[in-house]
Coordinates of C-alpha atoms in Angstrom, one line a residue:
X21 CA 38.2 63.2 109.8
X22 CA 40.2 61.2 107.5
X23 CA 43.6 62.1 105.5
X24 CA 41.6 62.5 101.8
X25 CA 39.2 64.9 103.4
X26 CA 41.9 66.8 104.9
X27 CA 43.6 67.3 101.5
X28 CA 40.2 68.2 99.7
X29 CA 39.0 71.1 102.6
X30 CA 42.4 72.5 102.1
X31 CA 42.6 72.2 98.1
X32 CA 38.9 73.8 98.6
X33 CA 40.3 76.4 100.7
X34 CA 43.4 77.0 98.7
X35 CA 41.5 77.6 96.0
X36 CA 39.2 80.2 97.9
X37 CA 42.1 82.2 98.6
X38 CA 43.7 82.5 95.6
X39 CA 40.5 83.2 94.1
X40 CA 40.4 86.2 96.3
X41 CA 43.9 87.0 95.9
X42 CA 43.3 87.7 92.2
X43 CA 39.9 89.3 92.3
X44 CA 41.2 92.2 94.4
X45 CA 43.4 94.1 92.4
X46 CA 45.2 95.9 95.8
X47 CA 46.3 92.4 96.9
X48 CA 48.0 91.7 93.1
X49 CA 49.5 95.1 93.4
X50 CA 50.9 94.0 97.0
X51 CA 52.1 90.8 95.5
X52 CA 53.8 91.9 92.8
X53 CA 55.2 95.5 92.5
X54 CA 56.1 95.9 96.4
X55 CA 58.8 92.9 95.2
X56 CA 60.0 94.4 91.9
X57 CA 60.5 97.3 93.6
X58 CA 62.9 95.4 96.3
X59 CA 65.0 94.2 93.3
X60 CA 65.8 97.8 92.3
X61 CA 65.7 99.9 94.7
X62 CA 68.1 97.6 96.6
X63 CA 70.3 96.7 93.4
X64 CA 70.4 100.4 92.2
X65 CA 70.6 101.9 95.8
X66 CA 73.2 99.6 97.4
X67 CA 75.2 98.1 94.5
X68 CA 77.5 100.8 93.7
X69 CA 78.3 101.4 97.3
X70 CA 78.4 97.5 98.8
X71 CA 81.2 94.5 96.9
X72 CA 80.7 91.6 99.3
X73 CA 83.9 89.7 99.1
X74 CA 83.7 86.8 96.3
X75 CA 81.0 88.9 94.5
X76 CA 81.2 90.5 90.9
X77 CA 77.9 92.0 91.3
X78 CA 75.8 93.0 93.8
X79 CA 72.7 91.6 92.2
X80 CA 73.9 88.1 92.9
X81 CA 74.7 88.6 96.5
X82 CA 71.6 90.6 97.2
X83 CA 68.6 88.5 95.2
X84 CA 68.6 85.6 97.8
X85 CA 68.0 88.1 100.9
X86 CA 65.6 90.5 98.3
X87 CA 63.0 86.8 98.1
X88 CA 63.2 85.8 102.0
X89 CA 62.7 89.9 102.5
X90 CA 59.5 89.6 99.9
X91 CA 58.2 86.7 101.3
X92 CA 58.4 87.7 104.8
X93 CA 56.6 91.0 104.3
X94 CA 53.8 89.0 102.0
X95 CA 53.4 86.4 104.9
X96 CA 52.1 88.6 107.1
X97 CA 49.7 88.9 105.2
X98 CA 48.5 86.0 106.5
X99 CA 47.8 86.9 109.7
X100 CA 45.9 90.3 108.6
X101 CA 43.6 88.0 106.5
X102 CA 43.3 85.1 109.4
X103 CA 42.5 88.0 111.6
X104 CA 40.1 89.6 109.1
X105 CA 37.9 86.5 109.0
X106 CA 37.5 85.9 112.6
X107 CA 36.8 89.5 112.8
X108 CA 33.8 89.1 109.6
X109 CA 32.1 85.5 110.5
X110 CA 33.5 83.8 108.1
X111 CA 35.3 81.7 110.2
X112 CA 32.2 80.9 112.3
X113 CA 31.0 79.6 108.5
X114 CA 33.2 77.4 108.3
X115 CA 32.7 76.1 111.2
X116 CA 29.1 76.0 110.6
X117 CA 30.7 73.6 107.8
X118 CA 31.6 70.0 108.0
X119 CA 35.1 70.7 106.9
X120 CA 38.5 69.8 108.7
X121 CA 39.5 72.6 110.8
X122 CA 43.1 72.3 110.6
X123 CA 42.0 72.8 106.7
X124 CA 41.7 76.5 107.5
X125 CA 45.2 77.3 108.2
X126 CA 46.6 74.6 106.0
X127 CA 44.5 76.2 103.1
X128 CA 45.9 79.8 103.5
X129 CA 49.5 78.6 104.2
X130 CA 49.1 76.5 100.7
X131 CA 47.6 79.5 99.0
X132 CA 50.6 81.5 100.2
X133 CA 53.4 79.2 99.2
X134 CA 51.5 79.7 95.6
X135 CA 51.7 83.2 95.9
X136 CA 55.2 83.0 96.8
X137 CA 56.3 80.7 93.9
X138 CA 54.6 83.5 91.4
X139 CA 56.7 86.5 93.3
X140 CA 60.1 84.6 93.2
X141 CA 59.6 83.6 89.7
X142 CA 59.3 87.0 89.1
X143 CA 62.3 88.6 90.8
X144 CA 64.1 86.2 89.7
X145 CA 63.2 87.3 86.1
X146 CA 63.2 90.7 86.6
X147 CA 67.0 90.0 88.5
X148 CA 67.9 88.1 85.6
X149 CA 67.7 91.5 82.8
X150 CA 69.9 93.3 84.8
X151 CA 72.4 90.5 85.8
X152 CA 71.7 88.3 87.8
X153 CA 72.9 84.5 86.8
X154 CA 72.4 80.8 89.2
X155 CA 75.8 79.8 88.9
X156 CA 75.5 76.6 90.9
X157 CA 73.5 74.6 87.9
X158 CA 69.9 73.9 87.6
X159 CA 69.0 71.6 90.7
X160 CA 70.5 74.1 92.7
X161 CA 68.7 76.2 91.5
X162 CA 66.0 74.8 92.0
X163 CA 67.0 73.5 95.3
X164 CA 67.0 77.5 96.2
X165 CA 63.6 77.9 94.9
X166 CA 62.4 75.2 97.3
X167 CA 64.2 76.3 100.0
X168 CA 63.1 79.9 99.8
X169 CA 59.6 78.4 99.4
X170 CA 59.7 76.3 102.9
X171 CA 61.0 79.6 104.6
X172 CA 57.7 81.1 103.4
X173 CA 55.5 77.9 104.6
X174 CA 57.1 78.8 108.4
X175 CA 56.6 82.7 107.9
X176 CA 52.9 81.9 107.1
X177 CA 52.6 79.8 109.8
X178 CA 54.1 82.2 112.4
X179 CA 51.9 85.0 111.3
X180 CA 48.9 82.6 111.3
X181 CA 49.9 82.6 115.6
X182 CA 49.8 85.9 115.6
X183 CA 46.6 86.6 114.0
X184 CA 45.1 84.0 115.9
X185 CA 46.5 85.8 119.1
X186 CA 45.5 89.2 118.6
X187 CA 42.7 88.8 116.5
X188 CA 42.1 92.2 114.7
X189 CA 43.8 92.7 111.6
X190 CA 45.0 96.2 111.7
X191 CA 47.6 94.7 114.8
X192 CA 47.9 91.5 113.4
X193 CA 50.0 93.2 110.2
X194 CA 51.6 96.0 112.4
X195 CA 52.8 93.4 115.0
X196 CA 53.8 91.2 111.8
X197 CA 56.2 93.8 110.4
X198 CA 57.1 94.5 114.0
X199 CA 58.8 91.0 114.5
X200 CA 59.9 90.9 110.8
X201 CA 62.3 93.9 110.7
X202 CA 64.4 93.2 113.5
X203 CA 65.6 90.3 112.5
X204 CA 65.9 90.9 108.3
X205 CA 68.2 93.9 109.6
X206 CA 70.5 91.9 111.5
X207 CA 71.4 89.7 109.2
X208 CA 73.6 88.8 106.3
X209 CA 70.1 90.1 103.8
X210 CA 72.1 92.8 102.9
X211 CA 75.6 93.1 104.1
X212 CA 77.8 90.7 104.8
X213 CA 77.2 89.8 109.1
X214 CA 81.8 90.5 109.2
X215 CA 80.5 94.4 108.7
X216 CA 78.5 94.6 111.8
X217 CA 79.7 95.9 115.1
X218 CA 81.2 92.4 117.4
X219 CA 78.4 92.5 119.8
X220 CA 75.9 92.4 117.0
X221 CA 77.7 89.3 115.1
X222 CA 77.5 87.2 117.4
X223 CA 73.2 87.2 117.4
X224 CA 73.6 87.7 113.6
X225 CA 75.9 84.6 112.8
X226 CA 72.7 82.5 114.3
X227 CA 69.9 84.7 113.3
X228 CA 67.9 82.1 111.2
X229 CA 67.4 84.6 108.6
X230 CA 71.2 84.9 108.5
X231 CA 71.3 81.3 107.9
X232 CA 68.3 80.7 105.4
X233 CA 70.3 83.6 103.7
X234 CA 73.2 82.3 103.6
X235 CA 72.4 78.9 102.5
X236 CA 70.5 80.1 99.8
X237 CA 73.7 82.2 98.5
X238 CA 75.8 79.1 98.5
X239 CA 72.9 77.7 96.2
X240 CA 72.7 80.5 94.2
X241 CA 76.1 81.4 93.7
X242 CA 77.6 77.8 94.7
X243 CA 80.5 76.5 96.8
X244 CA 79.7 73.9 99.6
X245 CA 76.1 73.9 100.2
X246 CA 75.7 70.9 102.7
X247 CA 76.2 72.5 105.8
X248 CA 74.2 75.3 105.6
X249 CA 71.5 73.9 103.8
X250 CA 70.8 71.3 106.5
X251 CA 72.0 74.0 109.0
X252 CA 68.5 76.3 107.4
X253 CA 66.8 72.9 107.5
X254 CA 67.1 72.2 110.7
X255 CA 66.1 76.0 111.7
X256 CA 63.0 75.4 109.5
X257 CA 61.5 72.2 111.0
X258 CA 62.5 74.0 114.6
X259 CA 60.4 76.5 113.7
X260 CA 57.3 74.2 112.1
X261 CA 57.8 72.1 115.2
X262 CA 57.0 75.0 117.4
X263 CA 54.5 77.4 115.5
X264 CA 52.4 74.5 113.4
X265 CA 51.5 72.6 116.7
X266 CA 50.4 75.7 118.4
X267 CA 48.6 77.9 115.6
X268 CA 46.2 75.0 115.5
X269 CA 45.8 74.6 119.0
X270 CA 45.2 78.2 119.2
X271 CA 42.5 78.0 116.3
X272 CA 40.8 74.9 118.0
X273 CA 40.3 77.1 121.1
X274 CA 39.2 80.3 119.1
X275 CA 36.4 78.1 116.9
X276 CA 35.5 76.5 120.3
X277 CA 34.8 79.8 121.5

């Protein structure tokens, strides 16, 4: 199976999901209010009560953790819907087909990144009429964008190994939200990791949330970026290194099956 063919099964299979994605008005609801709704709640909830050191408003420190907390709860999404077509046939359709079968997974990470460029454009929107300014310049800026964007590739990805593993998607999304939690809530998403009892910092300081977090704050709000950017970076192609490897490897044997 050659490269080109590769890229055109999962543009074909991009497509197929996004198609989806906007044909079934409960998805667009998931995609889009759940995510507004993190902006305020947390904003209006928190930001009279929480003044993270070197922070005028709340809004700025809490936006960066608000997109990796929407994009982690959207990704696993993926495995409910990798789950869900193993558990209908239509993954035994496509491998009925002569496409690439790596195109699978790379098609519904794709379609997810797309999904999560759409949400953060919104937040950041929405964050931006009640506050919320990039005060780093516009290729950091956009530097955050792409970083939050590669933190959603390797959520997708993990959550495609789960629903490969469990195969059914009612446990695929409960066991998704299960490993998800945990770690969002001890880390620097919403309060700053100094607040947290010692025995808890010291897992929190290298939680890779924490990290993705914070690099994105130092993007978003600026000061030396270098260090924790390639600090994320590094957690991030850990990650791929592991999960990307092994989703398809678990996939291969599934189809095989």
């Amino acid at each position: 199976m050659t490269s080109g063919r590769l890229l055109v099964d999962t543009a074909t299979i991009t497509g197929r999901n996004l198609r989806r994605l906007v044909r079934v008005p409960t998805l667009i609801a998931f995609a889009t209010v759940q995510p507004v709704l993190f902006v305020l709640l947390f904003t209006y909830a928190f930001g009279g009560a929480i003044h993270p050191p070197g922070v005028d408003r709340y809004i700025d420190y809490i936006l960066p953790g608000t997109w990796i907390l929407a994009i982690a709860f959207g990704a696993s999404q993926t495995g409910v819907a990798l789950a869900d077509d193993l558990a209908t046939g239509m993954i035994d359709r496509f491998r009925a087909l002569p496409t690439a079968r790596a195109a699978v997974l790379a098609g519904r990470v794709t379609a997810d990144a797309v999904r999560n460029l759409f949400v953060l454009t919104l937040m950041t929107g929405l964050a931006a009429t009640i506050g919320f300014r990039f005060h780093a310049g516009p290729l950091a800026a956009l530097a955050a964008i792409g970083l939050a964007i590669g933190v959603g590739i390797v959520f997708s990805w993990i959550f495609a190994l789960l629903g490969l593993l469990v195969r059914d998607p009612e446990s695929a999304g409960i066991g998704g939200l299960l490993a998800v939690i945990p770690l969002i809530f001890t880390s620097s998403t919403f309060v700053p990791v100094a607040t947290f009892p010692g025995w808890l910092q010291a897992f929190a300081e290298v939680n890779p949330i924490t990290v993705t977090v914070d690099a994105l704050r130092c993007l978003c709000l600026g000061g030396p970026t270098a260090t924790p950017v390639l600090k994320a970076a590094g957690w991030l192609a850990v990650l791929l290194a592991v999960t990307v490897p092994a989703a398809v490897h678990r996939y291969r044997r599934v189809t095989a099956a």
